[in-house]
Amino acid sequence: MNSFTSVHAVPDLPALLEAALEVKAQPLQWNELGRNRTLGLVFFNSSLRTRLSTQKAALNLGMNTLVVNVGTETWKLELQDGAVMDGDTVEHIKEGAAVIAAYCDIVAVRAFASLTDKAADTSEHTLEQFRRYAQKPLLSLESATRHPLQSFADLITIEEIRRREKMTRRPKVVLSWAPHPKALPQAVPNSFAEWMRRADVDLVITHPEGYELDEQFTKGAQILHNQDEALHDADFVYAKNWSAFNDGNYGTMLLPATDRSWTITGDKMRLTNNGKFMHCLPTRRNVEVADEVLDSASSLVLHQAQNRVVAAQTILKQMLEDLKEG
Ligand code: CP
């Protein structure tokens, strides 16, 4: 695997899942593979899980890591080609990405959607500028439209529960919109839907009208605007807020955060098939999900967070193997 920015980099998803379970069983078995290799982690946005889990994964493989927070610890980067840089940007991404790449074997980037420029967001402008100017294997730490390491960790979690509970049918997985006080990108739900469509599950997506995601990610999934109907008999409930994607309302909130009718509560979970609750974190307690759900035995949120190391390590391992062969 040369680069990893979406599920499209994965030729065989069941094989990748098996590889992840192997990594989880013996996390230090490949601790020489990354010796003398350096992973650069470039953050345009805040992070807790992605930052730490990816560093931990790299350490388990014997890699060094260099972490930069763009704009606060580096010069502010200019992203537009041909820009006249007489404003507040100090260094162009042409030089910035190339310099970071000169110090690293693999470059990992977190660059969220702006939610103000739909064309730039959907074209993955920042990530693609890094791909172009770094000229090194590229790992997404969440881009404008996708969060593949999160989705992979989510899939590992579902597979582990499916095996542990000896589920005999295809699990019913419900991705539910949930309220939030701030407009958020669509990357997590896009990516989750994209991965689940490749997995051996039945995916149902539920959201209020107006919150339709880009069809390229959801095509083939059942989409319901009635959350209770969607939750009926669910084995897994994945809650997440996202802002509107359609042209007229791009990046905005259509419902006030004070409307808690879509909050995942104990009553909502009782509609499910003793379903498990999932969220990528961070989450707003008692806005997106009630304490009684998050603190219950049905919550998988910490299990998912633990699997972020497994997901990152599995992908980095494959990227290192590819570098070694190259
Ligand atoms: N789920 C996730 O990506 O968490 P962070 O934003 O804290 O990295």
Coordinates of C-alpha atoms and ligand atoms in Angstrom, one line a residue:
M1 CA 0.0 0.0 0.0
N2 CA 1.6 3.2 -1.1
S3 CA -0.8 5.8 0.2
F4 CA -4.0 5.6 2.3
T5 CA -6.6 8.3 2.0
S6 CA -9.8 6.2 1.5
V7 CA -11.1 2.7 1.4
H8 CA -10.3 2.8 -2.3
A9 CA -6.7 2.0 -1.4
V10 CA -7.8 -1.3 0.0
P11 CA -8.1 -4.1 -2.6
D12 CA -9.3 -6.8 -0.2
L13 CA -11.2 -5.6 2.8
P14 CA -11.6 -9.0 4.5
A15 CA -7.9 -9.6 4.2
L16 CA -7.2 -6.2 5.7
L17 CA -9.5 -7.0 8.7
E18 CA -7.6 -10.3 9.3
A19 CA -4.3 -8.4 9.1
A20 CA -5.7 -6.0 11.8
L21 CA -6.7 -8.8 14.1
E22 CA -3.2 -10.2 13.7
V23 CA -1.7 -6.8 14.6
K24 CA -4.0 -6.5 17.6
A25 CA -3.0 -10.0 18.9
Q26 CA 0.8 -9.3 18.6
P27 CA 1.3 -5.5 18.4
L28 CA 5.1 -5.7 18.9
Q29 CA 5.8 -8.5 16.4
W30 CA 6.9 -6.0 13.7
N31 CA 8.8 -3.5 15.9
E32 CA 11.9 -3.6 13.6
L33 CA 10.0 -2.9 10.4
G34 CA 10.0 0.9 10.9
R35 CA 13.6 1.2 12.2
N36 CA 15.3 4.3 10.7
R37 CA 11.9 5.4 9.1
T38 CA 10.2 8.6 10.1
L39 CA 6.5 9.4 10.0
G40 CA 5.6 13.1 9.8
L41 CA 2.2 14.0 11.3
V42 CA 0.9 17.4 10.0
F43 CA -2.1 18.8 11.8
F44 CA -4.1 21.7 10.5
N45 CA -6.8 20.9 13.1
S46 CA -7.0 19.7 16.7
S47 CA -6.9 16.0 17.7
L48 CA -6.6 13.8 20.6
R49 CA -7.2 10.2 19.4
T50 CA -5.7 10.5 15.9
R51 CA -2.5 12.2 17.1
L52 CA -1.8 9.8 19.9
S53 CA -3.0 6.5 18.3
T54 CA -1.0 7.1 15.1
Q55 CA 2.1 8.0 17.1
K56 CA 1.6 4.9 19.3
A57 CA 1.1 2.8 16.1
A58 CA 4.4 4.1 14.7
L59 CA 6.2 3.5 17.9
N60 CA 5.0 -0.1 17.9
L61 CA 6.5 -0.5 14.5
G62 CA 9.8 1.1 15.6
M63 CA 9.3 4.3 13.6
N64 CA 10.3 7.8 14.7
T65 CA 7.6 10.5 14.5
L66 CA 7.7 14.2 13.9
V67 CA 4.6 16.2 14.7
V68 CA 3.7 19.7 13.5
N69 CA 0.7 21.8 14.2
V70 CA 0.4 24.1 11.2
G71 CA 0.0 27.8 11.9
T72 CA 0.7 27.6 15.6
E73 CA 4.0 25.9 15.7
T74 CA 5.0 26.4 12.0
W75 CA 4.6 29.4 9.7
K76 CA 1.1 29.9 8.4
L77 CA 1.0 28.1 5.1
E78 CA -0.4 29.5 1.8
L79 CA -2.4 26.9 0.0
Q80 CA -3.3 28.8 -3.3
D81 CA -1.1 28.4 -6.3
G82 CA -0.1 31.8 -7.8
A83 CA -1.0 33.7 -4.6
V84 CA 0.6 37.1 -4.0
M85 CA 1.7 36.5 -0.4
D86 CA 1.4 40.0 1.1
G87 CA -1.1 38.9 3.7
D88 CA -0.8 36.7 6.8
T89 CA 0.5 33.5 5.1
V90 CA 4.3 33.2 5.4
E91 CA 5.3 30.1 3.6
H92 CA 3.8 28.4 0.5
I93 CA 2.7 24.8 0.7
K94 CA 5.0 24.1 -2.2
E95 CA 8.1 24.7 0.0
G96 CA 6.4 23.7 3.3
A97 CA 5.2 20.3 2.1
A98 CA 8.5 19.6 0.3
V99 CA 10.5 20.5 3.4
I100 CA 8.4 18.3 5.7
A101 CA 8.7 15.4 3.2
A102 CA 12.5 15.8 3.0
Y103 CA 12.6 14.8 6.7
C104 CA 10.1 11.9 6.5
D105 CA 9.4 8.6 4.8
I106 CA 5.7 8.8 5.1
V107 CA 3.7 12.1 5.5
A108 CA 0.4 12.0 7.4
V109 CA -2.0 15.0 7.2
R110 CA -5.1 16.2 9.0
A111 CA -7.0 18.9 7.1
F112 CA -10.7 19.3 7.8
A113 CA -13.3 20.8 5.4
S114 CA -13.5 24.6 5.6
L115 CA -17.4 24.3 5.3
T116 CA -17.3 27.6 3.5
D117 CA -15.8 26.6 0.1
K118 CA -17.6 23.5 -1.1
A119 CA -15.5 23.2 -4.3
A120 CA -12.2 23.3 -2.4
D121 CA -13.5 20.8 0.2
T122 CA -14.9 18.3 -2.2
S123 CA -11.7 18.4 -4.3
E124 CA -9.6 17.8 -1.1
H125 CA -7.6 20.9 -2.0
T126 CA -5.2 20.8 1.0
L127 CA -4.6 17.0 1.0
E128 CA -4.0 17.0 -2.7
Q129 CA -1.6 19.9 -2.4
F130 CA 0.4 17.8 0.1
R131 CA 0.2 14.8 -2.3
R132 CA 1.5 17.0 -5.1
Y133 CA 4.3 18.8 -3.3
A134 CA 5.4 16.2 -0.7
Q135 CA 5.9 13.4 -3.3
K136 CA 5.9 10.8 -0.5
P137 CA 3.5 8.1 0.6
L138 CA 0.5 10.0 2.1
L139 CA -1.6 8.9 5.0
S140 CA -4.9 10.7 5.8
L141 CA -5.5 11.6 9.4
E142 CA -9.0 13.0 8.4
S143 CA -9.4 15.1 5.3
A144 CA -12.2 17.3 4.1
T145 CA -14.4 14.4 2.9
R146 CA -13.2 11.3 4.7
H147 CA -11.7 9.8 7.9
P148 CA -10.5 6.4 6.8
L149 CA -8.4 5.4 9.9
Q150 CA -11.5 6.1 12.0
S151 CA -13.7 4.0 9.7
F152 CA -11.3 1.2 9.7
A153 CA -11.1 1.2 13.5
D154 CA -15.0 1.2 13.5
L155 CA -15.1 -1.8 11.2
I156 CA -12.5 -3.7 13.3
T157 CA -14.7 -3.0 16.4
I158 CA -17.9 -4.2 14.6
E159 CA -16.1 -7.4 13.5
E160 CA -14.8 -8.2 16.9
I161 CA -18.3 -7.8 18.5
R162 CA -19.9 -9.8 15.7
R163 CA -17.4 -12.7 16.4
R164 CA -17.6 -12.3 20.2
E165 CA -21.4 -12.4 20.2
K166 CA -21.5 -15.1 17.5
M167 CA -24.0 -13.0 15.4
T168 CA -25.3 -15.3 12.7
R169 CA -27.0 -12.7 10.5
R170 CA -25.5 -9.8 8.7
P171 CA -25.4 -7.0 11.4
K172 CA -27.8 -4.1 10.9
V173 CA -25.7 -1.0 11.3
V174 CA -27.5 2.4 11.7
L175 CA -25.7 5.6 11.1
S176 CA -27.8 8.3 12.8
W177 CA -27.4 12.1 12.6
A178 CA -27.4 13.7 16.1
P179 CA -27.6 17.3 17.3
H180 CA -24.5 19.4 18.0
P181 CA -24.0 23.1 18.9
K182 CA -21.5 23.6 16.1
A183 CA -21.6 22.8 12.4
L184 CA -19.3 19.9 11.7
P185 CA -17.9 18.4 8.5
Q186 CA -19.3 15.3 6.8
A187 CA -16.0 13.4 6.7
V188 CA -16.8 10.9 9.5
P189 CA -20.3 9.9 8.2
N190 CA -19.1 9.9 4.6
S191 CA -16.3 7.6 5.4
F192 CA -18.3 5.3 7.7
A193 CA -20.9 4.9 5.0
E194 CA -18.3 4.2 2.3
W195 CA -16.6 1.5 4.5
M196 CA -19.8 -0.1 5.6
R197 CA -21.0 -0.4 2.0
R198 CA -17.9 -2.5 1.4
A199 CA -18.4 -4.6 4.5
D200 CA -20.6 -7.5 5.2
V201 CA -23.4 -5.5 7.0
D202 CA -26.8 -4.0 6.2
L203 CA -26.4 -0.2 6.4
V204 CA -29.3 2.2 7.2
I205 CA -28.7 5.9 7.4
T206 CA -31.1 8.2 9.2
H207 CA -31.1 12.0 9.4
P208 CA -33.5 14.9 9.3
E209 CA -34.5 16.1 5.8
G210 CA -31.9 18.5 4.4
Y211 CA -28.9 16.6 5.8
E212 CA -28.5 14.3 2.8
L213 CA -24.8 13.3 2.3
D214 CA -23.0 13.1 -1.0
E215 CA -24.5 10.2 -2.9
Q216 CA -21.1 8.9 -3.8
F217 CA -20.7 7.8 -0.2
T218 CA -24.2 6.6 0.5
K219 CA -25.4 5.0 -2.7
G220 CA -27.1 1.6 -2.0
A221 CA -27.7 2.3 1.7
Q222 CA -31.3 2.6 2.9
I223 CA -32.0 6.2 3.9
L224 CA -34.8 7.0 6.4
H225 CA -35.9 10.3 7.8
N226 CA -37.7 8.6 10.7
Q227 CA -35.0 7.8 13.3
D228 CA -37.2 5.4 15.4
E229 CA -38.0 3.4 12.3
A230 CA -34.3 3.2 11.4
L231 CA -33.3 2.1 14.9
H232 CA -35.8 -0.8 15.0
D233 CA -33.8 -4.0 15.4
A234 CA -30.4 -2.4 14.9
D235 CA -27.3 -4.3 16.1
F236 CA -25.1 -1.2 16.0
V237 CA -26.0 2.5 16.3
Y238 CA -23.4 5.0 15.1
A239 CA -24.2 8.5 16.1
K240 CA -22.6 11.6 14.5
N241 CA -23.5 15.1 13.8
W242 CA -22.8 16.6 10.4
S243 CA -23.7 19.9 8.6
A244 CA -25.8 20.2 5.5
F245 CA -24.0 19.2 2.2
N246 CA -26.5 20.6 -0.4
D247 CA -25.5 23.7 -2.4
G248 CA -27.8 26.2 -0.8
N249 CA -27.0 25.3 2.8
Y250 CA -23.5 23.9 2.5
G251 CA -21.8 23.7 5.9
T252 CA -24.7 25.1 7.9
M253 CA -26.9 23.7 10.7
L254 CA -30.6 23.4 9.7
L255 CA -31.9 22.4 13.1
P256 CA -31.1 24.3 16.4
A257 CA -28.8 22.3 18.7
T258 CA -31.5 22.9 21.4
D259 CA -33.8 20.5 19.5
R260 CA -32.9 17.2 21.2
S261 CA -35.4 15.0 19.3
W262 CA -32.5 13.2 17.5
T263 CA -30.4 12.7 20.6
I264 CA -29.6 9.1 21.2
T265 CA -31.2 8.2 24.6
G266 CA -31.9 5.0 26.5
D267 CA -35.4 5.0 25.1
K268 CA -34.0 5.2 21.5
M269 CA -31.6 2.3 22.2
R270 CA -34.5 0.2 23.5
L271 CA -35.9 0.2 20.0
T272 CA -32.8 -1.7 18.8
N273 CA -31.9 -5.4 19.0
N274 CA -29.9 -4.9 22.2
G275 CA -27.8 -2.7 20.0
K276 CA -24.3 -1.4 20.7
F277 CA -23.7 2.3 20.7
M278 CA -20.8 3.8 18.6
H279 CA -19.3 7.2 18.2
C280 CA -15.9 8.3 16.9
L281 CA -15.4 10.8 19.8
P282 CA -15.2 13.5 20.9
T283 CA -18.9 13.7 21.7
R284 CA -21.1 16.3 23.3
R285 CA -22.7 14.5 26.3
N286 CA -26.5 14.9 26.6
V287 CA -26.6 16.7 23.2
E288 CA -25.5 14.0 20.7
V289 CA -26.0 11.1 23.2
A290 CA -27.4 10.8 26.7
D291 CA -25.1 9.9 29.7
E292 CA -27.2 6.8 30.3
V293 CA -26.1 5.4 26.8
L294 CA -22.5 6.5 26.9
D295 CA -22.0 5.1 30.4
S296 CA -23.8 1.9 29.7
A297 CA -22.4 -1.6 28.9
S298 CA -23.7 -1.1 25.3
S299 CA -21.3 1.7 24.6
L300 CA -18.3 0.8 22.3
V301 CA -16.7 4.2 22.2
L302 CA -13.6 3.3 24.2
H303 CA -13.2 0.0 22.3
Q304 CA -13.3 2.1 19.0
A305 CA -10.7 4.5 20.4
Q306 CA -8.4 1.5 21.3
N307 CA -8.8 0.2 17.8
R308 CA -7.5 3.4 16.4
V309 CA -4.0 2.2 17.2
V310 CA -4.7 -1.2 15.5
A311 CA -6.1 0.5 12.4
A312 CA -3.1 2.9 12.1
Q313 CA -0.6 0.2 12.8
T314 CA -2.1 -2.1 10.2
I315 CA -2.0 0.6 7.6
L316 CA 1.5 1.8 8.5
K317 CA 2.8 -1.7 8.5
Q318 CA 1.6 -2.2 4.9
M319 CA 3.0 1.2 3.8
L320 CA 6.4 0.3 5.4
E321 CA 6.3 -3.1 3.7
D322 CA 5.7 -1.3 0.4
L323 CA 8.6 1.1 1.0
K324 CA 10.9 -1.9 1.8
E325 CA 10.0 -3.6 -1.5
G326 CA 10.3 -0.3 -3.4
Ligands
CP1 N1 -12.1 10.4 16.4 C1 -11.0 11.3 16.2 O1 -10.5 11.5 15.1 O2 -10.6 11.9 17.3 P1 -9.6 13.2 17.3 O3 -10.3 14.3 16.6 O4 -9.5 13.5 18.8 O5 -8.4 12.8 16.7

